[in-house]
Coordinates of C-alpha atoms in Angstrom, one line a residue:
X941 CA -68.1 -22.0 -97.2
X942 CA -69.4 -25.4 -96.3
X943 CA -67.6 -27.5 -93.7
X944 CA -67.0 -30.7 -95.6
X945 CA -65.5 -32.7 -92.8
X946 CA -64.6 -32.5 -89.2
X947 CA -61.9 -34.1 -87.1
X948 CA -62.9 -34.6 -83.5
X949 CA -60.3 -36.4 -81.5
X950 CA -59.6 -36.7 -77.8
X951 CA -56.4 -38.2 -76.4
X952 CA -56.7 -38.5 -72.6
X953 CA -53.2 -39.9 -72.2
X954 CA -51.6 -36.8 -73.7
X955 CA -50.7 -34.1 -71.1
X956 CA -51.8 -31.3 -73.4
X957 CA -54.3 -31.4 -76.2
X958 CA -55.7 -28.9 -78.6
X959 CA -58.1 -30.2 -81.2
X960 CA -60.4 -27.6 -82.6
X961 CA -63.2 -28.5 -85.0
X962 CA -64.7 -25.5 -86.7
X963 CA -67.5 -24.5 -88.9
X964 CA -67.2 -21.1 -90.5
X965 CA -69.7 -18.4 -91.5
X966 CA -71.0 -18.4 -95.1
X967 CA -70.6 -14.7 -95.6
X968 CA -66.8 -14.9 -95.1
X969 CA -66.3 -16.6 -98.5
X970 CA -66.8 -13.6 -100.6
X971 CA -64.8 -11.2 -98.5
X972 CA -61.5 -13.1 -98.2
X973 CA -58.8 -14.0 -100.7
X974 CA -55.7 -16.2 -101.0
X975 CA -53.6 -13.4 -99.6
X976 CA -55.9 -13.4 -96.5
X977 CA -55.0 -17.0 -95.9
X978 CA -51.3 -16.3 -96.3
X979 CA -51.3 -13.4 -93.9
X980 CA -53.3 -15.4 -91.4
X981 CA -50.7 -18.2 -91.5
X982 CA -47.9 -15.8 -91.0
X983 CA -49.7 -14.2 -88.1
X984 CA -50.2 -17.7 -86.6
X985 CA -46.4 -18.3 -87.0
X986 CA -45.6 -15.1 -85.1
X987 CA -47.6 -16.4 -82.1
X988 CA -45.5 -19.5 -81.8
X989 CA -42.7 -19.1 -79.3
X990 CA -41.2 -22.6 -79.5
X991 CA -40.9 -24.8 -82.5
X992 CA -38.3 -27.5 -81.6
X993 CA -38.7 -29.5 -84.8
X994 CA -38.6 -26.4 -87.1
X995 CA -41.8 -27.3 -88.8
X996 CA -42.6 -23.7 -89.5
X997 CA -39.3 -23.0 -91.2
X998 CA -40.9 -23.6 -94.6
X999 CA -43.5 -20.8 -93.9
X1000 CA -41.8 -18.1 -95.9
X1001 CA -42.0 -16.5 -99.3
X1002 CA -39.6 -18.9 -101.1
X1003 CA -42.5 -21.2 -101.9
X1004 CA -46.3 -20.9 -102.1
X1005 CA -48.2 -21.2 -98.8
X1006 CA -50.1 -24.3 -100.1
X1007 CA -46.7 -26.1 -100.0
X1008 CA -45.9 -25.1 -96.4
X1009 CA -45.6 -27.8 -93.8
X1010 CA -49.0 -28.8 -92.4
X1011 CA -51.0 -27.0 -95.0
X1012 CA -53.5 -28.5 -97.5
X1013 CA -55.3 -26.3 -100.0
X1014 CA -58.3 -26.9 -102.2
X1015 CA -57.7 -27.7 -105.8
X1016 CA -60.2 -25.1 -107.2
X1017 CA -59.7 -22.0 -105.1
X1018 CA -56.2 -22.7 -103.7
X1019 CA -57.4 -21.8 -100.2
X1020 CA -56.4 -23.4 -96.9
X1021 CA -58.7 -26.3 -96.2
X1022 CA -56.6 -28.2 -93.6
X1023 CA -54.1 -26.9 -91.0
X1024 CA -52.4 -29.9 -89.4
X1025 CA -49.6 -29.2 -86.9
X1026 CA -50.4 -31.9 -84.4
X1027 CA -47.8 -33.4 -82.1
X1028 CA -45.1 -30.9 -82.9
X1029 CA -44.5 -29.7 -79.3
X1030 CA -45.3 -26.2 -80.3
X1031 CA -45.7 -23.6 -77.6
X1032 CA -47.3 -20.1 -77.8
X1033 CA -50.6 -18.4 -78.3
X1034 CA -53.6 -19.3 -80.4
X1035 CA -53.6 -16.7 -83.0
X1036 CA -56.8 -14.7 -83.4
X1037 CA -56.3 -14.7 -87.1
X1038 CA -57.4 -18.3 -87.4
X1039 CA -60.8 -16.8 -87.8
X1040 CA -59.8 -15.7 -91.4
X1041 CA -59.5 -19.2 -92.8
X1042 CA -62.9 -19.1 -94.6
X1043 CA -62.4 -22.4 -96.5
X1044 CA -61.0 -24.4 -93.6
X1045 CA -62.4 -27.9 -93.1
X1046 CA -60.0 -29.2 -90.4
X1047 CA -57.7 -27.6 -87.9
X1048 CA -55.6 -30.2 -86.0
X1049 CA -53.3 -28.8 -83.3
X1050 CA -53.6 -31.5 -80.7
X1051 CA -50.7 -32.6 -78.5
X1052 CA -49.1 -29.2 -78.4
X1053 CA -48.8 -26.6 -75.6
X1054 CA -50.8 -23.7 -76.9
X1055 CA -52.1 -21.6 -74.1
X1056 CA -53.5 -18.2 -73.0
X1057 CA -57.1 -17.2 -73.2
X1058 CA -59.2 -18.4 -76.1
X1059 CA -58.9 -15.4 -78.4
X1060 CA -62.1 -13.4 -78.7
X1061 CA -61.3 -12.6 -82.3
X1062 CA -62.2 -16.1 -83.2
X1063 CA -65.9 -15.0 -83.2
X1064 CA -66.0 -15.3 -87.0
X1065 CA -65.7 -19.0 -86.4
X1066 CA -68.5 -19.0 -83.9
X1067 CA -66.1 -20.6 -81.4
X1068 CA -65.8 -18.2 -78.5
X1069 CA -66.0 -14.6 -77.6
X1070 CA -68.4 -12.2 -79.3
X1071 CA -70.8 -14.1 -81.5
X1072 CA -71.7 -12.1 -84.6
X1073 CA -75.3 -11.0 -85.1
X1074 CA -75.4 -12.9 -88.4
X1075 CA -75.0 -16.2 -86.5
X1076 CA -77.9 -17.6 -88.4
X1077 CA -75.8 -17.4 -91.5
X1078 CA -73.2 -19.8 -90.1
X1079 CA -73.1 -23.5 -90.9
X1080 CA -73.2 -26.1 -88.2
X1081 CA -70.5 -26.1 -85.6
X1082 CA -71.1 -29.6 -84.1
X1083 CA -67.9 -30.3 -82.1
X1084 CA -65.6 -28.1 -80.0
X1085 CA -62.7 -29.8 -78.2
X1086 CA -60.0 -27.7 -76.5
X1087 CA -59.0 -30.0 -73.7
X1088 CA -55.7 -30.5 -72.0
X1089 CA -54.4 -27.0 -72.3
X1090 CA -54.0 -23.9 -70.0
X1091 CA -56.9 -21.9 -71.3
X1092 CA -58.3 -19.3 -68.9
X1093 CA -61.3 -17.0 -68.6
X1094 CA -65.0 -17.8 -68.7
X1095 CA -67.0 -20.0 -71.0
X1096 CA -68.5 -17.5 -73.4
X1097 CA -72.3 -17.3 -73.2
X1098 CA -72.4 -16.9 -77.0
X1099 CA -71.9 -20.7 -77.3
X1100 CA -75.5 -21.0 -76.5
X1101 CA -76.3 -19.4 -80.0
X1102 CA -75.1 -22.5 -81.8
X1103 CA -78.1 -24.8 -81.7
X1104 CA -76.4 -27.5 -83.8
X1105 CA -73.5 -27.9 -81.3
X1106 CA -73.4 -31.5 -80.2
X1107 CA -70.1 -31.9 -78.3
X1108 CA -68.3 -29.5 -76.0
X1109 CA -65.1 -30.7 -74.5
X1110 CA -63.2 -28.2 -72.4
X1111 CA -61.7 -30.7 -69.9
X1112 CA -58.4 -30.0 -68.2
X1113 CA -58.0 -26.2 -68.5
X1114 CA -58.1 -23.3 -66.0
X1115 CA -61.5 -22.0 -67.0
X1116 CA -63.4 -20.1 -64.3
X1117 CA -66.8 -18.6 -63.7
X1118 CA -70.0 -20.6 -64.0
X1119 CA -71.7 -22.6 -66.7
X1120 CA -73.6 -20.0 -68.8
X1121 CA -77.4 -20.5 -68.8
X1122 CA -77.3 -20.1 -72.5
X1123 CA -75.9 -23.6 -72.8
X1124 CA -79.5 -24.7 -72.2
X1125 CA -80.3 -23.4 -75.7
X1126 CA -78.2 -26.1 -77.3
X1127 CA -81.0 -28.4 -78.3
X1128 CA -78.6 -30.9 -80.1
X1129 CA -76.1 -31.0 -77.2
X1130 CA -75.1 -34.7 -76.5
X1131 CA -71.8 -34.2 -74.6
X1132 CA -70.8 -31.6 -72.1
X1133 CA -67.3 -32.2 -70.7
X1134 CA -66.0 -29.5 -68.4
X1135 CA -64.0 -31.6 -65.9
X1136 CA -60.8 -30.5 -64.2
X1137 CA -61.3 -26.7 -64.3
X1138 CA -62.0 -24.0 -61.7
X1139 CA -65.7 -23.6 -62.6
X1140 CA -68.1 -22.8 -59.8
X1141 CA -71.7 -21.9 -59.0
X1142 CA -74.6 -24.2 -59.3
X1143 CA -75.3 -26.7 -62.1
X1144 CA -78.0 -25.0 -64.3
X1145 CA -81.4 -26.6 -64.0
X1146 CA -81.9 -25.9 -67.7
X1147 CA -79.4 -28.7 -68.6
X1148 CA -82.2 -31.1 -67.7
X1149 CA -84.1 -29.7 -70.7
X1150 CA -81.5 -30.9 -73.2
X1151 CA -83.0 -34.3 -73.9
X1152 CA -80.2 -35.4 -76.2
X1153 CA -77.6 -35.2 -73.5
X1154 CA -75.6 -38.5 -73.1
X1155 CA -72.5 -37.4 -71.3
X1156 CA -72.2 -34.9 -68.4
X1157 CA -68.7 -34.6 -67.0
X1158 CA -68.1 -31.9 -64.4
X1159 CA -65.6 -33.7 -62.1
X1160 CA -63.0 -31.6 -60.1
X1161 CA -64.4 -28.2 -60.2
X1162 CA -66.0 -26.0 -57.5
X1163 CA -69.7 -26.6 -58.2
X1164 CA -72.0 -26.2 -55.2
X1165 CA -75.7 -26.4 -54.4
X1166 CA -77.8 -29.4 -55.3
X1167 CA -77.9 -31.6 -58.3
X1168 CA -80.9 -30.3 -60.4
X1169 CA -83.7 -32.8 -60.3
X1170 CA -84.3 -32.2 -64.0
X1171 CA -81.0 -34.0 -64.8
X1172 CA -82.5 -37.3 -63.6
X1173 CA -85.1 -37.0 -66.4
X1174 CA -82.5 -37.4 -69.2
X1175 CA -83.5 -40.8 -70.6
X1176 CA -80.5 -40.9 -73.0
X1177 CA -77.9 -40.1 -70.3
X1178 CA -75.1 -42.7 -70.4
X1179 CA -72.4 -41.1 -68.1
X1180 CA -72.9 -38.6 -65.2
X1181 CA -69.8 -37.5 -63.3
X1182 CA -69.8 -34.7 -60.8
X1183 CA -67.1 -36.1 -58.4
X1184 CA -64.8 -33.8 -56.4
X1185 CA -67.0 -30.8 -56.1
X1186 CA -68.9 -29.2 -53.2
X1187 CA -72.3 -30.5 -54.1
X1188 CA -74.8 -30.9 -51.2
X1189 CA -78.2 -32.4 -50.5
X1190 CA -79.5 -35.8 -51.1
X1191 CA -80.0 -38.0 -54.2
X1192 CA -83.7 -37.8 -55.1
X1193 CA -85.7 -40.9 -54.3
X1194 CA -86.9 -41.1 -57.9
X1195 CA -83.6 -40.6 -59.5
X1196 CA -83.5 -44.0 -61.1
X1197 CA -86.9 -44.0 -62.7
X1198 CA -86.0 -42.3 -66.0
X1199 CA -82.4 -43.2 -66.6
X1200 CA -82.5 -46.6 -68.5
X1201 CA -79.3 -46.0 -70.3
X1202 CA -77.1 -44.9 -67.5
X1203 CA -73.8 -46.8 -67.4
X1204 CA -71.5 -44.5 -65.3
X1205 CA -72.5 -42.6 -62.2
X1206 CA -69.8 -40.9 -60.2
X1207 CA -70.5 -38.5 -57.3
X1208 CA -67.7 -39.2 -54.8
X1209 CA -65.9 -36.3 -53.1
X1210 CA -68.9 -34.1 -52.4
X1211 CA -71.1 -33.4 -49.4
X1212 CA -74.0 -35.6 -50.2
X1213 CA -76.0 -37.2 -47.5
X1214 CA -78.8 -39.7 -47.0
X1215 CA -79.4 -43.0 -48.6
X1216 CA -78.6 -44.5 -51.9
X1217 CA -82.1 -44.3 -53.6
X1218 CA -83.6 -47.8 -54.1
X1219 CA -84.9 -46.5 -57.4
X1220 CA -81.4 -46.7 -58.8
X1221 CA -82.1 -50.3 -59.5
X1222 CA -84.3 -49.1 -62.4
X1223 CA -81.1 -47.9 -64.2
X1224 CA -80.9 -51.3 -65.9
X1225 CA -77.6 -50.6 -67.5
X1226 CA -76.1 -49.4 -64.3
X1227 CA -77.3 -50.8 -61.0
X1228 CA -80.2 -53.3 -61.0
X1229 CA -79.4 -53.8 -57.3
X1230 CA -75.8 -54.0 -58.6
X1231 CA -76.1 -57.7 -59.2
X1232 CA -76.0 -57.5 -63.0
X1233 CA -72.9 -55.5 -63.3
X1234 CA -70.8 -58.4 -64.5
X1235 CA -68.1 -56.2 -66.1
X1236 CA -67.9 -53.6 -63.3
X1237 CA -64.2 -53.0 -62.3
X1238 CA -64.4 -50.1 -59.9
X1239 CA -67.1 -49.1 -57.4
X1240 CA -66.5 -45.7 -55.8
X1241 CA -68.9 -43.7 -53.7
X1242 CA -66.5 -42.4 -51.1
X1243 CA -66.3 -39.0 -49.3
X1244 CA -70.0 -38.3 -49.1
X1245 CA -72.5 -38.5 -46.2
X1246 CA -74.3 -41.6 -47.4
X1247 CA -75.9 -44.0 -45.0
X1248 CA -78.4 -44.0 -42.2
X1249 CA -76.4 -45.7 -39.5
X1250 CA -78.6 -48.8 -39.7
X1251 CA -77.4 -52.4 -39.5
X1252 CA -78.4 -53.1 -43.1
X1253 CA -76.6 -50.0 -44.6
X1254 CA -73.9 -52.1 -46.2
X1255 CA -76.0 -55.0 -47.4
X1256 CA -75.7 -53.6 -51.0
X1257 CA -72.2 -55.0 -51.0
X1258 CA -73.7 -58.4 -51.5
X1259 CA -75.1 -57.3 -54.8
X1260 CA -71.5 -56.9 -56.1
X1261 CA -70.7 -60.6 -55.9
X1262 CA -71.6 -61.1 -59.5
X1263 CA -69.1 -58.5 -60.6
X1264 CA -66.4 -61.0 -61.5
X1265 CA -64.0 -58.4 -62.8
X1266 CA -64.2 -56.1 -59.7
X1267 CA -60.8 -54.6 -58.7
X1268 CA -61.7 -51.8 -56.4
X1269 CA -64.4 -51.0 -53.8
X1270 CA -64.3 -47.5 -52.2
X1271 CA -67.1 -46.7 -49.7
X1272 CA -65.0 -44.7 -47.2
X1273 CA -65.8 -41.4 -45.5
X1274 CA -69.5 -41.9 -45.3
X1275 CA -72.1 -42.4 -42.6
X1276 CA -73.1 -46.0 -43.3
X1277 CA -72.8 -47.5 -39.9
X1278 CA -73.9 -51.1 -40.0
X1279 CA -71.7 -54.1 -40.2
X1280 CA -69.6 -55.6 -42.9
X1281 CA -71.7 -58.5 -44.3
X1282 CA -70.2 -62.0 -44.5
X1283 CA -70.8 -61.9 -48.3
X1284 CA -67.8 -59.6 -48.5
X1285 CA -65.7 -62.8 -48.8
X1286 CA -67.7 -63.7 -52.0
X1287 CA -66.5 -60.6 -53.9
X1288 CA -64.4 -61.2 -56.9
X1289 CA -61.1 -62.9 -56.5
X1290 CA -59.7 -60.1 -58.7
X1291 CA -60.5 -57.5 -55.9
X1292 CA -57.3 -55.8 -54.9
X1293 CA -58.6 -52.6 -53.3
X1294 CA -61.1 -52.3 -50.4
X1295 CA -61.4 -48.9 -48.8
X1296 CA -63.9 -48.2 -46.0
X1297 CA -62.0 -45.6 -44.0
X1298 CA -64.0 -43.6 -41.4
X1299 CA -67.5 -45.0 -42.2
X1300 CA -68.8 -45.6 -38.7
X1301 CA -68.9 -49.3 -39.3
X1302 CA -69.4 -51.5 -36.3
X1303 CA -69.5 -55.2 -35.4
X1304 CA -66.8 -57.7 -36.2
X1305 CA -64.6 -57.9 -39.2
X1306 CA -65.9 -61.0 -41.0
X1307 CA -63.6 -64.0 -41.2
X1308 CA -64.7 -64.4 -44.8
X1309 CA -62.5 -61.4 -45.7
X1310 CA -59.7 -63.9 -45.8
X1311 CA -61.1 -65.3 -49.1
X1312 CA -60.0 -62.1 -50.9
X1313 CA -56.6 -63.6 -51.7
X1314 CA -55.6 -60.9 -54.3
X1315 CA -56.3 -58.0 -52.0
X1316 CA -53.4 -55.5 -52.0
X1317 CA -54.9 -52.7 -50.0
X1318 CA -57.3 -53.1 -47.1
X1319 CA -58.3 -49.8 -45.3
X1320 CA -60.8 -50.1 -42.5
X1321 CA -59.3 -47.5 -40.1
X1322 CA -61.3 -45.1 -37.9
X1323 CA -64.4 -47.3 -37.5
X1324 CA -66.1 -48.7 -34.5
X1325 CA -65.4 -52.4 -34.8
X1326 CA -65.6 -54.9 -31.9
X1327 CA -63.8 -58.2 -31.8
X1328 CA -60.4 -59.2 -33.1
X1329 CA -58.4 -59.3 -36.3
X1330 CA -59.4 -62.6 -38.0
X1331 CA -56.5 -64.9 -38.0
X1332 CA -57.2 -65.9 -41.6
X1333 CA -56.3 -62.4 -42.6
X1334 CA -52.9 -64.1 -43.0
X1335 CA -54.3 -65.6 -46.2
X1336 CA -54.0 -62.3 -48.0
X1337 CA -50.5 -62.9 -49.1
X1338 CA -50.7 -60.1 -51.8
X1339 CA -51.5 -57.5 -49.2
X1340 CA -49.3 -54.4 -49.4
X1341 CA -51.1 -51.9 -47.1
X1342 CA -53.1 -52.9 -44.0
X1343 CA -54.8 -50.0 -42.3
X1344 CA -56.9 -50.9 -39.2
X1345 CA -56.0 -48.0 -37.0
X1346 CA -58.3 -46.4 -34.4
X1347 CA -61.1 -49.0 -34.8
X1348 CA -61.7 -50.3 -31.3
X1349 CA -60.2 -53.8 -32.1
X1350 CA -59.1 -56.0 -29.3
X1351 CA -57.3 -59.3 -28.7
X1352 CA -53.8 -60.1 -29.8
X1353 CA -52.1 -59.3 -33.0
X1354 CA -52.3 -62.6 -34.9
X1355 CA -48.9 -64.1 -35.7
X1356 CA -50.4 -65.1 -39.1
X1357 CA -49.7 -61.5 -40.2
X1358 CA -46.2 -62.7 -40.6
X1359 CA -47.4 -64.6 -43.7
X1360 CA -48.0 -61.3 -45.5
X1361 CA -44.5 -60.9 -46.8
X1362 CA -45.4 -58.2 -49.4
X1363 CA -46.6 -55.8 -46.7
X1364 CA -45.2 -52.3 -47.0
X1365 CA -47.3 -50.5 -44.4
X1366 CA -49.1 -51.7 -41.3
X1367 CA -51.2 -49.3 -39.3
X1368 CA -52.7 -50.9 -36.1
X1369 CA -52.4 -47.9 -33.8
X1370 CA -55.1 -46.7 -31.5
X1371 CA -56.8 -50.0 -30.7
X1372 CA -57.0 -52.2 -27.6
X1373 CA -54.5 -54.9 -28.6
X1374 CA -52.8 -56.7 -25.8
X1375 CA -50.1 -59.4 -25.5
X1376 CA -46.7 -59.4 -27.1
X1377 CA -45.6 -58.0 -30.4
X1378 CA -45.5 -61.2 -32.6
X1379 CA -41.9 -61.9 -33.7
X1380 CA -43.3 -63.3 -37.0
X1381 CA -43.7 -59.7 -38.2
X1382 CA -40.0 -60.0 -39.0
X1383 CA -41.0 -62.1 -42.0
X1384 CA -42.5 -59.0 -43.6
X1385 CA -39.2 -58.1 -45.3
X1386 CA -40.6 -55.2 -47.3
X1387 CA -42.1 -53.2 -44.5
X1388 CA -41.2 -49.5 -44.6
X1389 CA -43.8 -48.4 -41.9
X1390 CA -45.0 -50.2 -38.8
X1391 CA -47.3 -48.4 -36.3
X1392 CA -48.4 -50.3 -33.2
X1393 CA -48.7 -47.3 -30.9
X1394 CA -51.5 -46.5 -28.5
X1395 CA -52.4 -50.1 -27.6
X1396 CA -52.0 -52.3 -24.5
X1397 CA -49.1 -54.4 -25.8
X1398 CA -46.7 -55.8 -23.2
X1399 CA -43.6 -57.9 -22.9
X1400 CA -40.2 -57.3 -24.5
X1401 CA -39.7 -55.9 -28.0
X1402 CA -38.7 -58.9 -30.1
X1403 CA -35.1 -58.4 -31.4
X1404 CA -36.2 -60.0 -34.7
X1405 CA -38.2 -56.9 -35.3
X1406 CA -35.0 -54.9 -35.8
X1407 CA -33.9 -57.2 -38.6
X1408 CA -36.4 -55.3 -40.8
X1409 CA -33.7 -53.2 -42.5
X1410 CA -36.4 -52.2 -45.0
X1411 CA -38.1 -49.9 -42.4
X1412 CA -37.5 -46.5 -43.8
X1413 CA -40.5 -44.3 -42.8
X1414 CA -41.3 -45.1 -39.2
X1415 CA -41.4 -47.6 -36.4
X1416 CA -43.8 -46.5 -33.7
X1417 CA -44.3 -48.6 -30.6
X1418 CA -45.2 -45.7 -28.3
X1419 CA -47.9 -45.6 -25.6
X1420 CA -47.9 -49.3 -24.7
X1421 CA -46.7 -51.3 -21.7
X1422 CA -43.5 -52.7 -23.3
X1423 CA -40.8 -53.8 -20.9
X1424 CA -37.2 -54.9 -20.9
X1425 CA -34.3 -53.2 -22.7
X1426 CA -34.1 -51.7 -26.1
X1427 CA -32.4 -54.5 -28.1
X1428 CA -28.9 -53.7 -29.5
X1429 CA -30.3 -55.0 -32.9
X1430 CA -31.9 -51.6 -33.3
X1431 CA -28.7 -50.5 -35.0
X1432 CA -29.8 -52.5 -38.1
X1433 CA -32.4 -49.9 -38.9
X1434 CA -30.0 -47.7 -40.9
X1435 CA -32.7 -46.4 -43.3
X1436 CA -35.3 -45.5 -40.6
X1437 CA -36.4 -41.9 -40.4
X1438 CA -38.6 -42.0 -37.3
X1439 CA -38.3 -44.2 -34.2
X1440 CA -40.8 -43.7 -31.4
X1441 CA -40.7 -46.0 -28.4
X1442 CA -41.9 -43.4 -25.9
X1443 CA -44.3 -43.9 -22.9
X1444 CA -43.5 -47.5 -22.2
X1445 CA -41.8 -49.3 -19.4
X1446 CA -38.4 -49.8 -21.0
X1447 CA -35.3 -50.0 -18.9
X1448 CA -31.6 -50.3 -19.1
X1449 CA -29.1 -48.2 -21.0
X1450 CA -29.5 -46.6 -24.4
X1451 CA -27.7 -49.0 -26.7
X1452 CA -24.7 -47.5 -28.4
X1453 CA -25.8 -49.3 -31.6
X1454 CA -28.6 -46.6 -31.9
X1455 CA -25.9 -44.4 -33.4
X1456 CA -25.9 -46.7 -36.4
X1457 CA -29.4 -45.5 -37.3
X1458 CA -27.8 -42.8 -39.4
X1459 CA -31.0 -41.7 -41.2
X1460 CA -33.0 -40.9 -38.1
X1461 CA -34.7 -37.5 -38.1
X1462 CA -37.1 -38.1 -35.2
X1463 CA -36.2 -40.1 -32.1
X1464 CA -38.7 -40.3 -29.3
X1465 CA -37.7 -42.2 -26.1
X1466 CA -39.4 -40.2 -23.5
X1467 CA -41.5 -41.6 -20.7
X1468 CA -39.4 -44.7 -20.0
X1469 CA -36.8 -45.8 -17.4
X1470 CA -33.6 -45.6 -19.3
X1471 CA -30.6 -44.8 -17.1
X1472 CA -26.9 -43.9 -17.2
X1473 CA -25.5 -41.5 -19.8
X1474 CA -26.3 -40.6 -23.4
X1475 CA -23.9 -42.7 -25.5
X1476 CA -21.3 -40.9 -27.6
X1477 CA -22.5 -42.8 -30.6
X1478 CA -25.6 -40.6 -30.8
X1479 CA -23.3 -38.0 -32.3
X1480 CA -23.6 -40.0 -35.6
X1481 CA -27.2 -39.0 -36.0
X1482 CA -26.3 -35.9 -38.0
X1483 CA -29.7 -35.5 -39.6
X1484 CA -31.6 -35.5 -36.3
X1485 CA -34.4 -32.9 -36.1
X1486 CA -36.3 -33.9 -33.0
X1487 CA -34.8 -35.6 -30.0
X1488 CA -36.9 -36.3 -26.9
X1489 CA -35.2 -38.2 -24.0
X1490 CA -37.4 -36.6 -21.3
X1491 CA -38.9 -38.3 -18.3
X1492 CA -36.2 -41.0 -17.9
X1493 CA -33.5 -41.7 -15.3
X1494 CA -30.6 -40.5 -17.5
X1495 CA -27.6 -38.9 -15.8
X1496 CA -24.1 -37.6 -16.4
X1497 CA -23.0 -34.6 -18.5
X1498 CA -25.1 -33.4 -21.4
X1499 CA -23.0 -34.3 -24.4
X1500 CA -21.3 -31.4 -26.2
X1501 CA -22.0 -32.9 -29.6
X1502 CA -25.7 -31.9 -29.2
X1503 CA -24.6 -28.3 -30.0
X1504 CA -23.5 -29.3 -33.5
X1505 CA -26.7 -31.0 -34.6
X1506 CA -27.3 -28.5 -37.4
X1507 CA -30.8 -29.7 -38.2
X1508 CA -32.1 -30.0 -34.7
X1509 CA -35.4 -28.2 -34.1
X1510 CA -36.6 -29.7 -30.9
X1511 CA -34.6 -31.1 -28.0
X1512 CA -36.2 -32.2 -24.7
X1513 CA -34.0 -33.6 -21.9
X1514 CA -36.2 -32.6 -19.0
X1515 CA -37.0 -34.7 -16.0
X1516 CA -33.7 -36.6 -15.9
X1517 CA -30.6 -36.4 -13.7
X1518 CA -28.2 -34.6 -15.9
X1519 CA -25.4 -32.4 -14.6
X1520 CA -23.4 -29.5 -15.8
X1521 CA -24.0 -26.9 -18.4
X1522 CA -26.0 -27.0 -21.6
X1523 CA -23.3 -27.1 -24.3
X1524 CA -23.0 -24.2 -26.7
X1525 CA -21.3 -24.3 -30.1

């Protein structure tokens, strides 16, 4: 049997995909008949457990099997040449009897939900399992795609006996084990896609001997060890992705010398360390010092150990200024050190994502960052900045998330942040900000989270802040030097889940309006100077889980309603002047 055509399709948008392209052994032709095909089809039907559209209803003895739904037969031998049941929402097992279709040219089962292990009985198709000794009698199998399913087990080492195999796509399954060394025998291999499985071990050095390789995709597995140096000799390589593994070591200094066709290089989410090799500039289709990447839209090298903690570590960002379509820059969770260059403000006006979390960056945040007017997410938290928040940060009127926490910033919180009316989350905790909380923050009508804790803020809490009825996740003002009373406007925060004003210098009574915050689960007011009794309105906080009023000057009876808070997990009333008994339900 000669494979006349092959259908190799991949649909990344589909949640489940099964597209199998097969070549079958020549010696099967003489030993099988029309009845063999019919029985194989009926066996396939038995393995299907769900057929919502009834497409297999016609598979019975009332008509010839060549007229069954999804079946095409050859005119001469009346044997099955095409099995097409794509996009029928079928569920069940892949029948081992598909190995008996000796005239099959195409099998299309994509966009279904066929699972279980790849059946070892398919060895007559040279697909998986035990490969027959007469493999040399098989015609070329050049594409195998079984992505987006729930297949388990190991990659069969017998795949290495198919020297004409060009494409292997097993993405998005539950395959385990390691990459068999026999894969190195596939001299025609151009694409190896094994992403999003549970594969482990080291990446075989022998892959570097497959000089036709153009695509290596191993993202989101458990590979460890170093990237084999031989892979950087693959001059035809276009895409290399090993992100989200446990790979260690450094990128070799010479890695860019023999990769002239490289267009995609993704290594984030590993344990790499050291510098980005300057030789990468020789990858003329990837990074000629980055400046010729005119169509680059995303630049991600996060979650490694890149950098040398030298001032010039981040100078490579200036090479991205010619990337006029750039949308995202992700350099976080590295060891860059250095300062953010002023050229940051010259990055594309299309940039909407800049992530440099926990990268040991020091120096000042450049004022030029205010030029990135389409920025939606700015994450610079957990660094070692000095200086202040640039006032022209208020130019970023499309900003949705601002994360500058724990970064050694000082000065006052600029009132210009009130211009950022699209803000949803603001994280400024753990810095050295002083002065008052700017009332202009009340202009940020979409805020669901505001964290100003652990600073040196002083003065009264502006009542306008409590007009932000959008606050739903948390308002944290703890561990500052705030004074005055808690404004009665706090009752406007009816959607708020957590309110933390602990460890300040607040005085006065607990406002009864606090009982209007009916969504509160966590309320921290400890470490202040509140006095008098707990207002009866607090009984309305029926979803409260944690209540801490300790270290105040509260007095009177402990309210009986505390005993009926059914979700309460933590209650601290210590270091006050309460009287009487602790209420019991």
